[in-house]
Every structure is written in structure tokens, then in C-alpha cells.
One Martini backbone bead per residue (centre of mass of N, CA, C, O) as a GRO file, in nm:
protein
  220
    1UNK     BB    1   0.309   0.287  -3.130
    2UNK     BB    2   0.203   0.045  -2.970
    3UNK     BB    3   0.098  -0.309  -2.909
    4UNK     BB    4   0.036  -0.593  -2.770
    5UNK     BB    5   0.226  -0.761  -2.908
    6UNK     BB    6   0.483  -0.610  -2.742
    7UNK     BB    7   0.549  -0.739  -2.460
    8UNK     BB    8   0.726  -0.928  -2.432
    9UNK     BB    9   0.969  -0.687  -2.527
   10UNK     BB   10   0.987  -0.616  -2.241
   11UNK     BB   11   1.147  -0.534  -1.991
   12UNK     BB   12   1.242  -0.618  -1.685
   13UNK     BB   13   1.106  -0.499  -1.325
   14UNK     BB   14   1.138  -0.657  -1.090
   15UNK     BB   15   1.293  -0.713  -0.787
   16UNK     BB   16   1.563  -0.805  -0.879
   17UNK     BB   17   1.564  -0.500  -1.085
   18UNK     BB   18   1.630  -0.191  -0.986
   19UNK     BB   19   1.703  -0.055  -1.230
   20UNK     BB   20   1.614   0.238  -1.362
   21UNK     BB   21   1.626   0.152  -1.671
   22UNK     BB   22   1.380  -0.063  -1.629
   23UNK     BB   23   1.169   0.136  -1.527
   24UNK     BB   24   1.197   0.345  -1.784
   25UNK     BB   25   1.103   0.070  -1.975
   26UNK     BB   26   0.861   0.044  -1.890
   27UNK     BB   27   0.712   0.308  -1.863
   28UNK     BB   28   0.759   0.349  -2.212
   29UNK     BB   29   0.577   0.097  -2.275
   30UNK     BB   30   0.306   0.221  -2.160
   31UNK     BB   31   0.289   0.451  -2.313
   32UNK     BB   32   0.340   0.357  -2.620
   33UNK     BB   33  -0.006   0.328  -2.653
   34UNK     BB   34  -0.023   0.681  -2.657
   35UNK     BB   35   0.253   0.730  -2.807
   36UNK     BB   36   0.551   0.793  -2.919
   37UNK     BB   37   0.821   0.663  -2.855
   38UNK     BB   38   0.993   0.919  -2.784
   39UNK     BB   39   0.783   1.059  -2.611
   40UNK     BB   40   0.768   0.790  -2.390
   41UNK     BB   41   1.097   0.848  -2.307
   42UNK     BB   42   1.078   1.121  -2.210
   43UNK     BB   43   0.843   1.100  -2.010
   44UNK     BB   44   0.965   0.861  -1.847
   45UNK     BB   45   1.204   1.057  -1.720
   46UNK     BB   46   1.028   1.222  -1.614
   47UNK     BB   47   0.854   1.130  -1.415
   48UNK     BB   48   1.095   0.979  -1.255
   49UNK     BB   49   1.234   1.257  -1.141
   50UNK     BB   50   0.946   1.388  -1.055
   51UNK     BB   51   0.884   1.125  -0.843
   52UNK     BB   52   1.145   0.890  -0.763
   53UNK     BB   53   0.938   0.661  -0.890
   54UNK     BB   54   0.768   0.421  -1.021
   55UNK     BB   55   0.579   0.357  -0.743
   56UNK     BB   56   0.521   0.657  -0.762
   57UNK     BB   57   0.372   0.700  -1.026
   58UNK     BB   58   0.142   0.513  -0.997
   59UNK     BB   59   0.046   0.650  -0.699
   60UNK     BB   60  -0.031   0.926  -0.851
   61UNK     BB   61  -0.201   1.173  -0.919
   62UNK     BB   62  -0.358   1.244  -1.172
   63UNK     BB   63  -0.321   1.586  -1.142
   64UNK     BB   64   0.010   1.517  -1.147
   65UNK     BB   65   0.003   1.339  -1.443
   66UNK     BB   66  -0.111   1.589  -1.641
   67UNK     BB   67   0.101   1.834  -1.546
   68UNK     BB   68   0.334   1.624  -1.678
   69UNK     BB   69   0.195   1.496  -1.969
   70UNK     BB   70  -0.054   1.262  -1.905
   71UNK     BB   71  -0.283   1.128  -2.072
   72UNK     BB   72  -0.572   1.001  -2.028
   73UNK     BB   73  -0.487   0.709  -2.149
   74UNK     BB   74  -0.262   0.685  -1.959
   75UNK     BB   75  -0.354   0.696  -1.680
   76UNK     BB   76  -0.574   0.418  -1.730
   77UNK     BB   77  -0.300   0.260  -1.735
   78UNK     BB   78  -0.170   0.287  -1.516
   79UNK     BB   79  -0.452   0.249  -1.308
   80UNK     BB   80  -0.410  -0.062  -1.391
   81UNK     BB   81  -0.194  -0.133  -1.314
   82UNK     BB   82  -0.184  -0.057  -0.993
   83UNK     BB   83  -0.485  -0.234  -0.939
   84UNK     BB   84  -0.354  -0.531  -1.025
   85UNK     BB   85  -0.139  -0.553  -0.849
   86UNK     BB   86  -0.305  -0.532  -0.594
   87UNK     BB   87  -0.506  -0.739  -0.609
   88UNK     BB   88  -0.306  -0.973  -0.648
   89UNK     BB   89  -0.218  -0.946  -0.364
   90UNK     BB   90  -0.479  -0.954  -0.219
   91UNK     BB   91  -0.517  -1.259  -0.314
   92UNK     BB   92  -0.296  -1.381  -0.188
   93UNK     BB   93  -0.384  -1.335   0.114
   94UNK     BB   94  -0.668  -1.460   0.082
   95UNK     BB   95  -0.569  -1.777   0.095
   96UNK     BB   96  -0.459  -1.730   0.425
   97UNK     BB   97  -0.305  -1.712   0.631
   98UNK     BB   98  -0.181  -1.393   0.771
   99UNK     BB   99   0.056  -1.472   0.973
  100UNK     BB  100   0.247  -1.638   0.767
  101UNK     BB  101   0.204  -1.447   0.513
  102UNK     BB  102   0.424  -1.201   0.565
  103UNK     BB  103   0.507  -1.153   0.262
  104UNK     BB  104   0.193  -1.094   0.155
  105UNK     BB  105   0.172  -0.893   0.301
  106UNK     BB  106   0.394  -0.671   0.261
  107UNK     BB  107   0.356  -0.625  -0.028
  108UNK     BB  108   0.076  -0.526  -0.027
  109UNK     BB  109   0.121  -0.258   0.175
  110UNK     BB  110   0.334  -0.121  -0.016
  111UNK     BB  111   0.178  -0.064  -0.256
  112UNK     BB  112  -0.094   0.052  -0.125
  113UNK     BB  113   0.086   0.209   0.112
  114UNK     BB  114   0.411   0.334   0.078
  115UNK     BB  115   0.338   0.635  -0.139
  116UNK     BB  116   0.172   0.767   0.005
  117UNK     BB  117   0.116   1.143   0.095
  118UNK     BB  118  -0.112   0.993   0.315
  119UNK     BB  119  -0.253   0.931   0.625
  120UNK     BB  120  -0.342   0.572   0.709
  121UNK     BB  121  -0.595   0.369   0.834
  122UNK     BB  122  -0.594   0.022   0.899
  123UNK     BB  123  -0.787  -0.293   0.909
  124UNK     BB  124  -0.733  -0.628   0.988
  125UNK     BB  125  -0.979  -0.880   0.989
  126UNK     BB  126  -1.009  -1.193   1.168
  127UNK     BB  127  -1.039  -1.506   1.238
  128UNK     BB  128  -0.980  -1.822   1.400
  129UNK     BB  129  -0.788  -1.882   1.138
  130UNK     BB  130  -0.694  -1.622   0.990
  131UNK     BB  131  -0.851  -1.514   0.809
  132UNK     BB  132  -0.968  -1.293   0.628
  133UNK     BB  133  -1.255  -1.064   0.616
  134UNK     BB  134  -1.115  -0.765   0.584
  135UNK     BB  135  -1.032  -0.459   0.478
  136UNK     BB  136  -1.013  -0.138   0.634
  137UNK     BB  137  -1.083   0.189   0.657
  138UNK     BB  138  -1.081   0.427   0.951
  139UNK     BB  139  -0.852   0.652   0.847
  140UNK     BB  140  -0.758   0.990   0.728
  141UNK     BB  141  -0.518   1.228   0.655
  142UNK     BB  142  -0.234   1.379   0.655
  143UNK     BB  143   0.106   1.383   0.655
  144UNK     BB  144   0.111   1.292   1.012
  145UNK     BB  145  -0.236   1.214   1.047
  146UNK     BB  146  -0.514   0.978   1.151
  147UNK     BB  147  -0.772   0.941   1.258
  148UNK     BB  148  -0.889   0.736   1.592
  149UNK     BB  149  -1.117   0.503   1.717
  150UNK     BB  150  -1.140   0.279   1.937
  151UNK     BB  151  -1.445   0.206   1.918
  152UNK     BB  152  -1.458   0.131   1.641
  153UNK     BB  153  -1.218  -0.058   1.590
  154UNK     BB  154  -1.419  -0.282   1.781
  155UNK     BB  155  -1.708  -0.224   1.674
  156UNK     BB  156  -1.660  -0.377   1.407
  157UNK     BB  157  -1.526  -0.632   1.480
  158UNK     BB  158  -1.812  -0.765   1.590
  159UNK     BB  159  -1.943  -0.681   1.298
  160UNK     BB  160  -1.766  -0.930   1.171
  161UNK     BB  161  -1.655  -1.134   1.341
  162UNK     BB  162  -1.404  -1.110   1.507
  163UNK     BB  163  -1.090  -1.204   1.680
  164UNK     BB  164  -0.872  -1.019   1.503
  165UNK     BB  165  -0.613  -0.810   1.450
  166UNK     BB  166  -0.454  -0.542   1.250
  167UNK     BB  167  -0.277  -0.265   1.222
  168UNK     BB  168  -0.200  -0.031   0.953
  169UNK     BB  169   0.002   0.228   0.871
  170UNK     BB  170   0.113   0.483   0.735
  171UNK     BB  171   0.464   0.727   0.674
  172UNK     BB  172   0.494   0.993   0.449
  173UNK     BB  173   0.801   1.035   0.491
  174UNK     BB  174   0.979   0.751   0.529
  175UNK     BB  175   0.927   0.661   0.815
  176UNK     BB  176   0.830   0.372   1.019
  177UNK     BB  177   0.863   0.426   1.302
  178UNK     BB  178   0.765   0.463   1.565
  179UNK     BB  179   0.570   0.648   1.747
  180UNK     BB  180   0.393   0.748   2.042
  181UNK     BB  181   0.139   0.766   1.946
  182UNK     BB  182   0.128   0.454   1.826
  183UNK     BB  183   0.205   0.324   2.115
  184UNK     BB  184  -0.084   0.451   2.240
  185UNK     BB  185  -0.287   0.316   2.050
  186UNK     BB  186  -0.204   0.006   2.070
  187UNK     BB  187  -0.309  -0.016   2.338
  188UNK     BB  188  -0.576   0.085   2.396
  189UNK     BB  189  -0.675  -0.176   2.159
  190UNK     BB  190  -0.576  -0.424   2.324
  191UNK     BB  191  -0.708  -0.365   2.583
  192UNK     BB  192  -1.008  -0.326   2.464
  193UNK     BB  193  -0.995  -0.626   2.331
  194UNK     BB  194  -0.916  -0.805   2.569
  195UNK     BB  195  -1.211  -0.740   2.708
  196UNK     BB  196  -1.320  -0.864   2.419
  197UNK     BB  197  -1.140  -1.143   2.312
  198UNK     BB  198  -0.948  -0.972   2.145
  199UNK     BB  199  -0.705  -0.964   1.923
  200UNK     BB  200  -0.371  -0.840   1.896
  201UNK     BB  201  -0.121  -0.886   1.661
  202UNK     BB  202  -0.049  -0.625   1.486
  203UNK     BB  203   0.151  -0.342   1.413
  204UNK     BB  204   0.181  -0.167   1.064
  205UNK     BB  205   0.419   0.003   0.928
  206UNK     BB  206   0.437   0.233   0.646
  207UNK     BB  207   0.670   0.293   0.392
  208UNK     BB  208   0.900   0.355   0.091
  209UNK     BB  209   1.150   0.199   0.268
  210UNK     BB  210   0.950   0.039   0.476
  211UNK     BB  211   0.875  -0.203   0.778
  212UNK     BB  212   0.699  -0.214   1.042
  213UNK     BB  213   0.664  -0.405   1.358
  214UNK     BB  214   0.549  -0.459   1.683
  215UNK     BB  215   0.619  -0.799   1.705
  216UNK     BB  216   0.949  -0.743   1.627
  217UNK     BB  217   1.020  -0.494   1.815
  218UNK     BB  218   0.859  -0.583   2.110
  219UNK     BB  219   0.545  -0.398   2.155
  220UNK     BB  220   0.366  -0.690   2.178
   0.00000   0.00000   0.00000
């Protein structure tokens, strides 16, 4: 097993490096801190062949991770390392206009929703300045829908003091492309925003494969 003095030691496995061997190899260093080397290069071999990729296995549920073999402390390690990332990147979001920071949004996004395997309804809320006010889920939903209610999302948008949204979800399918009933929810939300002087900047699709916005594709 690891101690922390080994981490310098660890191959890079950043956005430039997508071997499959460099993330083979970042997760075996992380396992490596509660199992012995061998058992941690097996584990992180199953983990990422039965879950299909790194930012699956982290963002995967503690019960299909202790399923495949994955000791209560290495949980811990793994939910720490997918929390720190979300975090780091959610502070970067909230530090400047929101609308020019696209991609410190979509690496969030991507994070934080990207590998669900269920479907997520969430909205950011912004002021006048466009600066994050909250960043809130507004429904859950199955493999392939999220209830939403246009009354509540625009019903908090008033109670937090907003003046713009952008609204949310992801595609556990795995294709961000939007649906027909997304582009009907989307309007119906603009709608209602625009009657109460509320601005709706973009609807952000999230999928595993990519990002897909609807200020981009021409549909707001």
C-alpha cells in the first residue's frame, strides 16, 4: 500500500492524456492507498472494463463499487477524489459572469452530470451581473425523464431574487442532442420568464459523450 509521500510519483492523467493506461494507472494509485500494489492494478483493471471509463467509476454508486470489489476506505478515497473535482470546478464557475465562462460550465457540467445514469433537471440562477446566485436540481427522474414544473422554476427564480436562468439536465442515453419535448419545455419556460421580465440565456443538454446548448443550435 501507498502513503501520501507517493502521490508526486503518479502518472498524469489530465484532459491532454486520455490513455486508458494513464487512468489504469491514476486508479491504482488511488486504490493503492488501502489495498497492496497487485490487488489495486487488478481492481482498477475490473473497475474501469465494467464501468466503461475513469469518470464512470468515480461518479459510480458506492453499491455497484463495493459489488465489484471495492473496500469501504477506497469508497471513501474514490468520493473524496469526484467531490474535490466537482467542488474545484463549481468555484471556478461562481467567480465571474456565468454566460462568458462557458467552459468553466461545461467542465462542470460534465463532472458533475455527465456519467448519471439517471436523469437530472437542474437550473442555474443568475443576477443582473450574470454571476451564479445557486445552482439548484428541480427534478429526478428515470433512465430518460425528470419531472419539471415551469410554475416552480420560475416561482424560485422570483424567491432568490433572479433575473436569468439557464436551465439544465442531462441524457443518460449517452446523445446530448435534445428531444422534442425539451424543445417544448424550453419554450413554455421562456415564455413564462418573459412575462415577469426574466431572461432564459440557454438550455445546456449534458450526456457522457458532450454538451449540447440551445443558444448554439439556434433554438433559443
Amino acid at each position: 500500500m501507498r502513503s501520501l509521500s507517493d502521490v508526486r510519483d503518479v502518472p498524469c492523467a489530465c484532459p491532454r492524456d486520455r490513455a486508458p493506461d494513464a487512468d489504469r494507472a491514476l486508479l491504482a494509485h488511488l486504490l493503492g492507498f488501502v489495498l497492496p500494489d497487485a490487488r489495486a492494478t487488478r481492481l482498477a483493471e475490473t473497475l474501469i472494463a465494467e464501468r466503461g471509463s475513469y469518470p464512470r467509476v468515480l461518479t459510480s454508486a458506492p453499491s455497484m463499487l463495493i459489488k465489484l470489489g471495492v473496500p469501504p476506505k477506497g469508497l471513501d478515497i474514490l468520493a473524496t477524489v469526484a467531490q474535490s473535482l466537482e467542488r474545484a470546478l463549481f468555484r471556478e464557475l461562481t467567480h465571474g459572469n456565468v454566460i462568458t465562462g462557458w467552459q468553466a460550465l461545461n467542465d462542470y457540467l460534465h463532472v458533475s452530470l455527465g456519467h448519471s445514469r439517471r436523469e437530472h433537471f437542474r437550473v442555474l440562477f443568475l443576477n443582473s451581473r450574470n454571476a451564479l446566485i445557486t445552482d439548484e436540481e428541480m427534478g429526478v427522474g428515470t433512465v430518460n425523464q425528470a419531472p419539471v414544473y415551469v410554475r416552480e422554476v420560475i416561482h424560485r427564480a422570483l424567491d432568490v431574487g433572479a433575473t436569468a436562468l439557464i436551465l439544465i439536465h442531462n441524457h443518460p442515453s449517452g446523445d446530448p442532442t435534445p428531444s422534442r419535448d425539451d424543445i417544448q419545455l424550453t419554450n413554455h419556460v421562456r415564455d413564462a420568464a418573459r412575462v415577469l421580465g426574466l431572461q432564459l440565456h440557454d438550455h445546456v443538454v449534458v450526456s457522457e459523450s458532450g454538451i449540447k446548448s440551445f443558444k448554439t443550435l439556434g433554438l433559443l
